[in-house]
Amino acid sequence: GDSVTQMEGPVTLSEEAFLTINCTYTATGYPSLFWYVQYPGEGLQLLLKATKADDKGSNKGFEATYRKETTSFHLEKGSVQVSDSAVYFCALSESRASGGSYIPTFGRGTSLIVHP
Amino acid sequence: NAGVTQTPKFQVLKTGQSMTLQCAQDMNHEYMSWYRQDPGMGLRLIHYSVGAGITDQGEVPNGYNVSRSTTEDFPLRLLSAAPSQTSVYFCASRSGWGQTSDTQYFGPGTRLTVL
């Protein structure tokens, strides 16, 4: 079945450092790929997504490129801020549930801590 | 537009008690789901619904019931609470129908402790 593997955290960085959070996936077809972010005490919200190979999703300075050849969707940001401290979830959507809708598969999440 | 709302935000139960976690969305989304989030386990799908009157089990359905009588509401019932159900519960909804690119919208969560 589908699966998503993320690097374990926490990832601890100083402000303005470069960020990479690795995500690889297993899927049988052509999934859409997502990064969701969860700020402390809140629910998840979409950060960015990509729907086909070589697409780049971007938002708030974060980027991720859909790499089908390496089945990866790594999240990057050139200069992190303290306000980026959160848990980041990689997800894919492919499996078809009953009724024709797709059930997303989530990774376990990677905690990012940014120090001033 | 309130999005996805959940009540209560916090709840403490004793073992064996029952309760209902409420979830509502005002975006006319067909697909709704319930997840639990536990440390080191990420999100695990409990139940989902593809429309009013249609529900199905996810990865960890035991001990939970759901029903979907309206498009807006998707309550989660704990039949007889157990300490293993201590968790943070998230409700989510999604627009579209059969599109892998559809974004999920999450509620703020309910933090449940079972003593």
XYZ file of N, CA and C in Angstrom:
693
model
N 0.818 -1.203 0.000
C 0.000 0.000 0.000
C 0.847 1.246 0.000
N 0.158 2.372 -0.017
C 0.863 3.659 -0.002
C 1.525 3.902 1.345
N 2.652 4.598 1.314
C 3.312 4.977 2.562
C 4.136 6.238 2.340
N 4.380 6.942 3.440
C 5.192 8.158 3.423
C 6.190 8.061 4.557
N 7.455 8.314 4.266
C 8.505 8.252 5.272
C 9.167 9.624 5.387
N 9.193 10.151 6.578
C 9.835 11.436 6.831
C 11.015 11.247 7.761
N 11.959 12.160 7.670
C 13.075 12.131 8.597
C 12.561 12.393 10.007
N 13.181 11.729 10.965
C 12.762 11.910 12.345
C 13.306 13.223 12.874
N 12.552 13.821 13.754
C 13.002 15.045 14.377
C 13.382 14.809 15.821
N 13.525 15.867 16.576
C 13.338 17.231 16.078
C 14.531 17.732 15.274
N 14.235 18.618 14.358
C 15.268 19.340 13.648
C 15.427 20.683 14.353
N 16.623 20.970 14.804
C 16.892 22.197 15.548
C 17.845 23.068 14.749
N 17.436 24.302 14.473
C 18.236 25.218 13.658
C 18.274 26.588 14.303
N 19.274 27.348 13.922
C 19.332 28.750 14.290
C 18.605 29.573 13.230
N 18.102 30.706 13.647
C 17.411 31.597 12.707
C 18.321 31.907 11.517
N 17.728 31.949 10.327
C 18.379 32.228 9.047
C 19.142 31.028 8.489
N 19.101 29.900 9.149
C 19.735 28.694 8.603
C 18.889 28.112 7.476
N 19.546 27.238 6.681
C 18.861 26.546 5.585
C 18.187 25.285 6.122
N 16.965 25.055 5.647
C 16.188 23.917 6.123
C 15.952 22.907 5.016
N 16.146 21.642 5.329
C 15.683 20.545 4.489
C 15.018 19.512 5.387
N 13.812 19.130 5.041
C 13.141 18.007 5.696
C 12.859 16.981 4.601
N 13.433 15.799 4.763
C 13.310 14.771 3.735
C 11.983 14.035 3.822
N 11.443 13.721 2.640
C 10.217 12.933 2.544
C 10.330 12.031 1.326
N 10.125 10.749 1.523
C 10.040 9.805 0.415
C 8.726 9.062 0.513
N 8.280 8.548 -0.618
C 6.959 7.921 -0.621
C 6.973 6.638 -1.435
N 5.970 5.832 -1.180
C 5.698 4.627 -1.965
C 4.266 4.714 -2.445
N 4.075 4.581 -3.734
C 2.731 4.633 -4.301
C 2.702 3.791 -5.564
N 1.530 3.329 -5.942
C 1.433 2.463 -7.113
C 1.177 3.242 -8.394
N 0.658 4.443 -8.276
C 0.301 5.204 -9.466
C 0.928 6.578 -9.485
N 0.088 7.593 -9.648
C 0.551 8.973 -9.786
C -0.127 9.851 -8.735
N 0.400 9.827 -7.531
C -0.261 10.569 -6.453
C -0.018 12.067 -6.541
N -0.830 12.811 -5.825
C -0.504 14.197 -5.497
C 0.238 14.193 -4.170
N 1.138 15.156 -4.008
C 1.978 15.221 -2.811
C 1.764 16.548 -2.102
N 1.815 16.505 -0.779
C 1.483 17.667 0.035
C 2.484 17.818 1.187
N 2.636 19.058 1.620
C 3.218 19.352 2.922
C 2.184 20.141 3.717
N 1.897 19.631 4.925
C 1.042 20.329 5.864
C 1.893 20.785 7.049
N 1.478 21.884 7.689
C 2.201 22.396 8.848
C 1.217 22.502 10.019
N 1.709 22.141 11.196
C 0.906 22.234 12.415
C 1.632 23.105 13.417
N 1.115 24.292 13.652
C 1.675 25.180 14.665
C 1.186 24.738 16.042
N 1.911 25.072 17.081
C 1.565 24.601 18.427
C 0.116 24.895 18.793
N -0.580 23.856 19.239
C -1.959 24.013 19.696
C -2.990 24.159 18.600
N -2.597 23.963 17.357
C -3.524 24.149 16.237
C -3.665 22.874 15.416
N -4.628 22.891 14.492
C -4.769 21.801 13.539
C -3.810 21.972 12.378
N -3.760 20.978 11.519
C -2.887 21.044 10.355
C -3.466 21.996 9.322
N -2.577 22.630 8.565
C -3.011 23.460 7.443
C -2.069 23.220 6.283
N -2.611 23.339 5.085
C -1.810 23.090 3.893
C -0.704 24.123 3.771
N 0.510 23.658 3.510
C 1.623 24.556 3.254
C 1.872 24.665 1.742
N 1.959 23.526 1.070
C 2.129 23.527 -0.377
C 1.804 22.143 -0.925
N 1.641 22.072 -2.236
C 1.352 20.785 -2.856
C 1.861 20.760 -4.291
N 1.975 19.547 -4.825
C 2.364 19.350 -6.225
C 1.593 18.153 -6.747
N 1.122 18.258 -7.962
C 0.208 17.239 -8.463
C 0.793 16.336 -9.531
N 1.967 16.668 -10.069
C 2.578 15.768 -11.043
C 4.088 15.908 -11.017
N 4.747 14.940 -11.623
C 6.208 14.877 -11.600
C 6.818 16.178 -12.104
N 7.876 16.611 -11.412
C 8.664 17.813 -11.716
C 7.958 19.109 -11.335
N 6.727 19.027 -10.841
C 6.065 20.226 -10.329
C 6.777 20.695 -9.074
N 6.823 22.011 -8.886
C 7.363 22.581 -7.655
C 6.237 23.301 -6.942
N 5.998 22.927 -5.691
C 5.067 23.676 -4.860
C 5.843 24.682 -4.034
N 5.236 25.844 -3.782
C 5.927 26.854 -2.991
C 4.917 27.710 -2.239
N 5.350 28.174 -1.059
C 4.492 29.027 -0.240
C 5.309 29.511 0.942
N 5.196 30.781 1.281
C 5.840 31.375 2.466
C 7.345 31.120 2.489
N 7.984 31.018 1.339
C 9.419 30.790 1.271
C 9.811 29.327 1.276
N 8.852 28.445 1.500
C 9.091 27.004 1.450
C 8.898 26.499 0.016
N 9.684 25.473 -0.334
C 9.556 24.862 -1.653
C 9.716 23.346 -1.539
N 9.088 22.641 -2.467
C 9.297 21.194 -2.567
C 9.048 20.801 -4.012
N 9.884 19.924 -4.559
C 9.763 19.482 -5.938
C 9.413 18.008 -5.983
N 8.422 17.679 -6.763
C 7.928 16.311 -6.945
C 8.919 15.564 -7.828
N 9.680 14.639 -7.234
C 10.693 13.877 -7.972
C 10.236 12.432 -8.087
N 9.733 12.084 -9.250
C 9.218 10.735 -9.429
C 10.353 9.713 -9.501
N 11.495 10.105 -10.070
C 12.591 9.154 -10.238
C 13.183 8.718 -8.902
N 13.105 9.604 -7.897
C 13.615 9.256 -6.569
C 12.484 9.106 -5.557
N 11.248 9.172 -6.008
C 10.038 9.130 -5.160
C 10.222 9.993 -3.918
N 10.541 11.263 -4.146
C 10.808 12.154 -3.027
C 10.076 13.480 -3.195
N 9.902 14.162 -2.073
C 9.234 15.471 -2.054
C 9.798 16.235 -0.864
N 11.077 16.540 -0.924
C 11.780 17.161 0.193
C 11.379 18.625 0.350
N 11.184 19.033 1.594
C 10.805 20.419 1.897
C 12.056 21.239 2.179
N 12.143 22.432 1.586
C 13.308 23.292 1.772
C 12.882 24.731 2.020
N 13.722 25.427 2.781
C 13.557 26.874 2.955
C 14.943 27.463 3.141
N 15.179 28.549 2.468
C 16.516 29.121 2.453
C 16.927 29.788 3.755
N 15.975 30.343 4.493
C 16.315 31.090 5.700
C 15.128 30.983 6.664
N 15.275 30.141 7.679
C 14.141 29.906 8.572
C 14.051 31.003 9.626
N 12.836 31.168 10.132
C 12.559 32.135 11.189
C 12.021 31.410 12.424
N 12.080 32.074 13.550
C 11.553 31.477 14.779
C 10.085 31.094 14.593
N 9.365 31.890 13.835
C 7.938 31.643 13.612
C 7.666 30.397 12.768
N 8.701 29.812 12.175
C 8.541 28.568 11.409
C 8.547 27.333 12.310
N 8.810 27.512 13.574
C 8.807 26.387 14.520
C 7.424 25.747 14.523
N 7.389 24.475 14.182
C 6.110 23.775 14.005
C 6.416 22.313 13.710
N 5.357 21.535 13.507
C 5.509 20.160 13.038
C 5.072 20.110 11.582
N 5.881 19.486 10.739
C 5.629 19.436 9.306
C 5.315 17.993 8.897
N 4.211 17.852 8.159
C 3.749 16.530 7.728
C 3.792 16.452 6.206
N 4.421 15.412 5.715
C 4.374 15.093 4.300
C 3.197 14.141 4.071
N 2.505 14.275 2.944
C 1.341 13.430 2.696
C 1.199 13.169 1.208
N 0.559 12.068 0.880
C 0.225 11.792 -0.515
C -1.239 11.397 -0.600
N -1.795 11.581 -1.760
C -3.190 11.227 -1.988
C -3.273 10.438 -3.267
N -3.641 9.174 -3.119
C -3.760 8.320 -4.292
C -4.842 7.273 -4.133
N -4.825 6.574 -2.981
C -5.698 5.413 -2.828
C -7.149 5.792 -2.989
N -7.860 5.029 -3.727
C -9.268 5.312 -3.965
C -10.115 4.542 -2.966
N -10.897 5.272 -2.199
C -11.785 4.645 -1.217
C -13.119 4.343 -1.874
N -13.994 3.761 -1.112
C -15.341 3.498 -1.614
C -16.007 4.811 -1.980
N -16.764 4.823 -3.021
C -17.454 6.036 -3.438
C -16.618 6.919 -4.331
N -15.372 6.559 -4.600
C -14.568 7.290 -5.559
C -13.725 8.397 -4.987
N -13.679 8.539 -3.662
C -12.868 9.614 -3.103
C -11.518 9.071 -2.677
N -10.557 9.954 -2.530
C -9.201 9.561 -2.212
C -8.892 9.772 -0.749
N -8.278 8.777 -0.126
C -7.856 8.882 1.268
C -6.391 9.255 1.295
N -6.024 10.355 1.926
C -4.613 10.718 1.988
C -3.861 9.859 2.998
N -2.568 9.696 2.741
C -1.659 8.997 3.644
C -0.660 10.009 4.178
N -0.508 10.061 5.497
C 0.376 11.040 6.135
C 1.641 10.377 6.664
N 2.739 11.123 6.619
C 3.933 10.729 7.340
C 3.753 11.001 8.823
N 4.766 10.641 9.621
C 4.647 10.771 11.071
C 4.917 12.178 11.576
N 5.363 13.060 10.712
C 5.609 14.435 11.127
C 7.044 14.644 11.580
N 7.559 15.838 11.305
C 8.907 16.233 11.721
C 8.803 17.552 12.451
N 9.269 17.542 13.700
C 9.230 18.767 14.491
C 10.422 19.648 14.151
N 10.166 20.916 13.891
C 11.217 21.910 13.617
C 11.237 22.921 14.754
N 12.419 23.121 15.319
C 12.617 24.124 16.371
C 13.661 25.103 15.869
N 13.280 26.373 15.821
C 14.201 27.416 15.352
C 14.517 28.339 16.521
N 15.807 28.460 16.819
C 16.264 29.328 17.907
C 16.690 30.685 17.371
N 16.444 31.758 18.145
C 16.878 33.098 17.711
C 18.399 33.198 17.661
N -17.155 32.573 7.200
C -16.804 31.182 6.915
C -15.946 30.631 8.042
N -16.538 29.789 8.925
C -15.814 29.309 10.090
C -14.870 28.170 9.753
N -15.054 27.495 8.604
C -14.204 26.363 8.266
C -14.665 25.113 8.994
N -13.710 24.411 9.611
C -14.016 23.198 10.374
C -13.944 23.541 11.859
N -15.017 23.284 12.570
C -15.044 23.563 14.001
C -15.199 22.263 14.784
N -14.578 22.230 15.955
C -14.646 21.053 16.818
C -14.958 21.494 18.243
N -15.782 20.716 18.891
C -16.030 20.934 20.322
C -16.101 19.590 21.022
N -15.659 19.508 22.282
C -14.971 20.568 23.027
C -13.500 20.655 22.636
N -12.770 21.610 23.150
C -11.329 21.700 22.930
C -10.571 20.760 23.862
N -11.081 20.597 25.059
C -10.457 19.716 26.045
C -11.550 18.887 26.717
N -11.206 17.654 27.076
C -12.159 16.802 27.775
C -11.399 15.775 28.597
N -11.875 15.571 29.838
C -11.339 14.519 30.683
C -12.473 13.548 30.987
N -12.229 12.274 30.760
C -13.220 11.235 31.013
C -12.656 10.193 31.969
N -13.552 9.489 32.594
C -13.151 8.324 33.375
C -13.350 7.078 32.518
N -12.561 6.067 32.785
C -12.687 4.809 32.052
C -14.130 4.320 32.101
N -14.652 3.947 30.921
C -16.004 3.424 30.828
C -17.052 4.453 30.454
N -16.731 5.729 30.589
C -17.683 6.762 30.211
C -17.776 6.851 28.691
N -18.890 7.389 28.234
C -19.067 7.616 26.798
C -19.187 9.115 26.544
N -18.856 9.510 25.326
C -19.023 10.907 24.970
C -18.998 11.043 23.450
N -19.406 12.209 22.975
C -19.408 12.504 21.549
C -18.561 13.731 21.288
N -17.614 13.589 20.372
C -16.839 14.727 19.896
C -17.565 15.293 18.674
N -17.798 16.589 18.719
C -18.547 17.220 17.638
C -17.611 17.804 16.577
N -18.052 17.709 15.331
C -17.326 18.302 14.213
C -18.334 18.863 13.235
N -18.101 20.072 12.775
C -18.976 20.679 11.783
C -18.137 21.480 10.805
N -18.617 21.521 9.550
C -17.948 22.350 8.540
C -19.010 23.091 7.732
N -18.651 24.306 7.315
C -19.603 25.151 6.595
C -19.157 25.404 5.168
N -18.360 24.486 4.618
C -17.820 24.659 3.265
C -18.505 23.748 2.253
N -19.553 23.043 2.680
C -20.298 22.135 1.819
C -19.408 21.019 1.252
N -18.477 20.554 2.083
C -17.583 19.484 1.658
C -18.253 18.130 1.800
N -18.037 17.275 0.804
C -18.627 15.942 0.857
C -17.817 15.004 1.767
N -16.509 15.116 1.680
C -15.632 14.172 2.376
C -15.257 14.732 3.741
N -15.485 13.920 4.812
C -15.056 14.291 6.154
C -14.403 13.087 6.803
N -13.512 13.366 7.749
C -12.777 12.271 8.374
C -12.368 12.641 9.785
N -12.051 11.613 10.567
C -11.541 11.774 11.924
C -10.179 11.098 12.026
N -9.226 11.810 12.651
C -7.899 11.289 12.910
C -7.610 11.392 14.406
N -6.726 10.534 14.860
C -6.131 10.731 16.165
C -4.635 10.928 15.988
N -4.074 11.781 16.838
C -2.649 12.093 16.768
C -1.996 11.733 18.092
N -1.042 10.832 18.035
C -0.319 10.383 19.210
C 1.170 10.595 18.989
N 1.919 10.868 20.046
C 3.366 11.127 19.908
C 4.063 9.981 19.180
N 4.839 10.333 18.160
C 5.602 9.333 17.428
C 4.805 8.508 16.444
N 3.473 8.715 16.406
C 2.617 7.903 15.526
C 2.040 8.716 14.372
N 2.221 10.006 14.398
C 1.632 10.819 13.352
C 0.122 10.831 13.435
N -0.516 10.924 12.274
C -1.979 10.924 12.197
C -2.470 9.546 11.782
N -3.456 9.062 12.481
C -4.057 7.775 12.115
C -5.555 7.970 11.879
N -6.021 7.455 10.771
C -7.401 7.633 10.359
C -8.320 6.701 11.141
N -9.378 7.270 11.732
C -10.311 6.475 12.525
C -11.513 6.060 11.670
N -12.249 7.042 11.168
C -13.396 6.819 10.289
C -13.447 7.947 9.280
N -14.130 7.685 8.173
C -14.330 8.742 7.204
C -15.708 8.606 6.576
N -16.106 9.665 5.889
C -17.418 9.679 5.236
C -17.287 10.389 3.893
N -17.864 9.805 2.861
C -17.807 10.418 1.525
C -19.087 11.165 1.200
N -20.005 11.239 2.159
C -21.236 11.984 1.961
C -22.252 11.612 3.017
N -23.325 12.376 3.100
C -24.370 12.106 4.086
C -24.895 10.679 3.918
N -24.941 9.953 5.034
C -25.435 8.593 5.046
C -24.419 7.532 4.687
N -23.162 7.950 4.390
C -22.127 6.993 3.970
C -20.893 7.155 4.865
N -20.549 6.108 5.584
C -19.342 6.133 6.412
C -18.561 4.840 6.214
N -17.296 4.884 6.575
C -16.460 3.693 6.455
C -15.338 3.773 7.474
N -14.717 2.621 7.734
C -13.667 2.540 8.737
C -12.320 2.920 8.152
N -11.513 3.518 9.020
C -10.139 3.801 8.661
C -9.200 2.786 9.273
N -8.047 3.255 9.666
C -6.979 2.384 10.166
C -7.225 1.892 11.587
N -7.829 2.749 12.443
C -7.992 2.417 13.867
C -9.423 2.680 14.331
N -10.415 1.941 13.846
C -11.812 2.257 14.145
C -12.354 1.699 15.459
N -11.647 0.736 16.061
C -12.217 0.049 17.226
C -12.429 0.999 18.395
N -13.643 0.933 18.977
C -13.972 1.768 20.119
C -14.634 3.078 19.743
N -14.811 3.308 18.442
C -15.388 4.555 17.952
C -16.545 4.273 16.994
N -17.561 5.126 17.065
C -18.668 5.075 16.106
C -18.854 6.433 15.471
N -19.325 6.434 14.233
C -19.648 7.691 13.559
C -20.965 7.536 12.822
N -21.554 8.660 12.505
C -22.719 8.723 11.641
C -22.656 10.037 10.873
N -23.337 10.110 9.760
C -23.323 11.339 8.943
C -24.740 11.564 8.430
N -25.513 12.276 9.232
C -26.900 12.527 8.850
C -27.039 13.786 7.989
N -26.069 14.691 8.071
C -26.094 15.899 7.251
C -24.720 16.097 6.613
N -24.649 16.926 5.602
C -23.351 17.241 5.000
C -22.448 17.966 5.976
N -23.044 18.786 6.858
C -22.250 19.664 7.716
C -21.610 18.966 8.907
N -22.275 17.957 9.481
C -21.866 17.414 10.774
C -21.348 15.984 10.679
N -20.326 15.703 11.482
C -19.731 14.361 11.482
C -19.242 14.057 12.897
N -20.128 13.694 13.809
C -19.724 13.439 15.196
C -19.024 12.096 15.357
N -18.121 12.062 16.322
C -17.384 10.846 16.678
C -17.778 10.437 18.084
N -18.241 9.210 18.227
C -18.695 8.721 19.540
C -17.712 7.719 20.118
N -17.348 7.955 21.371
C -16.579 6.973 22.125
C -17.576 6.187 22.972
N -17.641 4.903 22.766
C -18.695 4.098 23.370
C -18.414 3.802 24.839
N -17.176 3.444 25.159
C -16.759 3.136 26.520
C -15.283 3.491 26.603
N -15.003 4.700 27.083
C -13.651 5.246 26.998
C -12.629 4.375 27.731
N -11.452 4.280 27.135
C -10.332 3.548 27.712
C -9.107 4.455 27.721
N -8.171 4.238 28.656
C -6.951 5.070 28.695
C -6.205 5.101 27.362
N -6.294 4.025 26.583
C -5.610 3.981 25.284
C -6.199 4.969 24.284
N -7.350 5.541 24.601
C -7.961 6.530 23.725
C -7.564 7.960 24.090
N -6.705 8.101 25.063
C -6.125 9.408 25.358
C -5.317 9.851 24.148
N -5.692 11.005 23.590
C -5.081 11.435 22.335
C -5.598 12.830 21.991
N -5.087 13.355 20.895
C -5.649 14.557 20.304
C -6.390 14.134 19.049
N -7.629 14.564 18.928
C -8.487 14.143 17.833
C -8.723 15.316 16.878
N -8.522 15.042 15.598
C -8.733 16.056 14.570
C -9.800 15.604 13.596
N -10.674 16.526 13.286
C -11.641 16.332 12.228
C -11.146 17.083 10.993
N -11.407 16.533 9.823
C -10.965 17.182 8.589
C -12.045 17.046 7.532
N -12.062 17.989 6.609
C -12.982 17.886 5.484
C -12.241 18.244 4.209
N -12.810 17.850 3.082
C -12.133 18.070 1.812
C -13.138 18.401 0.730
N -12.756 19.333 -0.083
C -13.597 19.692 -1.228
C -13.398 18.691 -2.335
N -14.173 18.793 -3.350
C -13.952 17.996 -4.542
C -14.453 16.572 -4.409
N -14.301 15.852 -5.466
C -14.777 14.480 -5.512
C -13.883 13.690 -6.432
N -13.066 12.841 -5.841
C -12.225 11.991 -6.666
C -11.015 12.677 -7.244
N -10.569 13.786 -6.646
C -9.381 14.480 -7.120
C -8.254 14.296 -6.120
N -7.145 13.753 -6.565
C -6.035 13.539 -5.631
C -5.432 14.857 -5.158
N -5.676 15.938 -5.882
C -5.055 17.212 -5.515
C -5.851 17.997 -4.488
N -6.977 17.445 -4.066
C -7.822 18.195 -3.132
C -7.128 18.422 -1.798
N -7.275 19.626 -1.267
C -6.686 20.004 0.016
C -7.614 19.590 1.150
N -7.025 19.104 2.234
C -7.801 18.810 3.438
C -7.753 20.022 4.371
N -8.904 20.292 5.019
C -9.014 21.372 5.982
C -9.264 20.743 7.346
N -8.434 21.114 8.304
C -8.494 20.506 9.624
C -9.112 21.445 10.647
N -9.812 20.843 11.604
C -10.271 21.587 12.756
C -9.139 21.793 13.747
N -9.400 22.545 14.824
C -8.347 22.864 15.794
C -8.018 21.726 16.750
N -8.820 20.675 16.775
C -8.512 19.510 17.601
C -9.238 19.493 18.932
N -9.417 18.273 19.448
C -9.944 18.043 20.790
C -8.923 17.205 21.542
N -8.467 17.732 22.667
C -7.494 16.994 23.486
C -8.261 16.209 24.533
N -8.215 14.876 24.433
C -8.979 13.995 25.296
C -8.048 13.223 26.221
N -8.375 13.233 27.511
C -7.646 12.439 28.492
C -8.626 11.480 29.145
N -8.262 10.190 29.170
C -9.095 9.176 29.811
C -8.338 8.630 31.020
N -8.930 8.805 32.181
C -8.265 8.398 33.421
C -8.643 6.984 33.820
